Amino acid sequence: MALDTSEITIYEEDDPDTDEVDESTQVKERLSPRIIIPLDILFQSKIIDKEGSIDLSNQDNFNLYIKDYY
C-alpha cells in the first residue's frame, strides 16, 4: 500500500499538425491525492474478470458469490 499526497497532473498530447501551439504544456486532467493499493491476481480473476457475469448481476448474486471468499 502506498500513500501519495501529491497531485497527479496529466498533460495533453502534442498535436504535430499545429506547430505554433504546444499542447503538451496544457493540463488535461488533475487527480487528487490518493491511497494506492495493489490488487493481487486472485482479486483480478475472481472479481474483475467476472464483469458482466450472472454472479455479479445484482447484490444478492454477488453476496452469494463472494461468500466463499470472506
Short mmCIF file of C-alpha atoms in Angstrom, two decimals:
data_model
loop_
_atom_site.label_atom_id
_atom_site.label_comp_id
_atom_site.label_asym_id
_atom_site.label_seq_id
_atom_site.Cartn_x
_atom_site.Cartn_y
_atom_site.Cartn_z
CA MET A 1 0.00 0.00 0.00
CA ALA A 2 1.27 3.47 -0.82
CA LEU A 3 0.11 6.91 0.24
CA ASP A 4 0.56 9.53 -2.45
CA THR A 5 -0.15 13.03 -1.13
CA SER A 6 0.88 14.87 -4.27
CA GLU A 7 -1.47 15.92 -7.03
CA ILE A 8 -1.07 13.96 -10.26
CA THR A 9 -1.11 16.13 -13.37
CA ILE A 10 -1.81 14.60 -16.78
CA TYR A 11 -0.94 16.71 -19.82
CA GLU A 12 -2.40 16.72 -23.33
CA GLU A 13 -0.52 15.01 -26.16
CA ASP A 14 1.16 17.39 -28.59
CA ASP A 15 -0.51 17.57 -31.99
CA PRO A 16 2.27 17.54 -34.63
CA ASP A 17 -0.02 19.34 -37.10
CA THR A 18 -0.03 22.53 -35.01
CA ASP A 19 3.49 24.00 -34.93
CA GLU A 20 2.56 27.23 -33.15
CA VAL A 21 0.87 25.55 -30.17
CA ASP A 22 2.48 23.02 -27.85
CA GLU A 23 -0.44 21.07 -26.39
CA SER A 24 1.88 19.03 -24.16
CA THR A 25 2.07 22.02 -21.79
CA GLN A 26 -1.73 22.13 -21.37
CA VAL A 27 -3.21 20.30 -18.40
CA LYS A 28 -5.69 17.61 -19.45
CA GLU A 29 -6.62 16.31 -16.00
CA ARG A 30 -5.66 16.76 -12.34
CA LEU A 31 -6.01 13.82 -9.98
CA SER A 32 -6.35 14.29 -6.24
CA PRO A 33 -4.03 12.69 -3.67
CA ARG A 34 -4.85 9.02 -3.14
CA ILE A 35 -4.07 5.76 -1.46
CA ILE A 36 -2.74 3.18 -3.91
CA ILE A 37 -3.46 -0.45 -3.03
CA PRO A 38 -2.04 -3.07 -5.39
CA LEU A 39 -4.55 -5.83 -6.02
CA ASP A 40 -3.35 -9.38 -6.40
CA ILE A 41 -4.12 -11.81 -9.20
CA LEU A 42 -6.81 -13.57 -7.13
CA PHE A 43 -8.85 -10.38 -6.90
CA GLN A 44 -8.43 -9.82 -10.64
CA SER A 45 -9.57 -13.32 -11.57
CA LYS A 46 -12.39 -13.63 -9.04
CA ILE A 47 -13.97 -10.17 -9.32
CA ILE A 48 -12.75 -8.01 -12.22
CA ASP A 49 -12.75 -10.79 -14.83
CA LYS A 50 -16.34 -11.71 -13.85
CA GLU A 51 -17.67 -8.37 -15.12
CA GLY A 52 -20.98 -8.94 -16.90
CA SER A 53 -21.49 -12.43 -15.46
CA ILE A 54 -24.62 -13.60 -13.64
CA ASP A 55 -22.55 -13.80 -10.41
CA LEU A 56 -22.20 -10.00 -10.36
CA SER A 57 -25.52 -9.04 -11.95
CA ASN A 58 -27.21 -7.97 -8.70
CA GLN A 59 -26.49 -7.59 -4.99
CA ASP A 60 -27.98 -10.95 -3.97
CA ASN A 61 -25.97 -12.89 -6.56
CA PHE A 62 -22.82 -11.00 -5.61
CA ASN A 63 -23.33 -11.77 -1.91
CA LEU A 64 -23.75 -15.48 -2.68
CA TYR A 65 -20.69 -15.47 -4.95
CA ILE A 66 -18.40 -13.55 -2.60
CA LYS A 67 -19.49 -15.54 0.47
CA ASP A 68 -16.87 -18.18 -0.36
CA TYR A 69 -14.04 -15.61 -0.21
CA TYR A 70 -14.56 -13.97 3.17
#
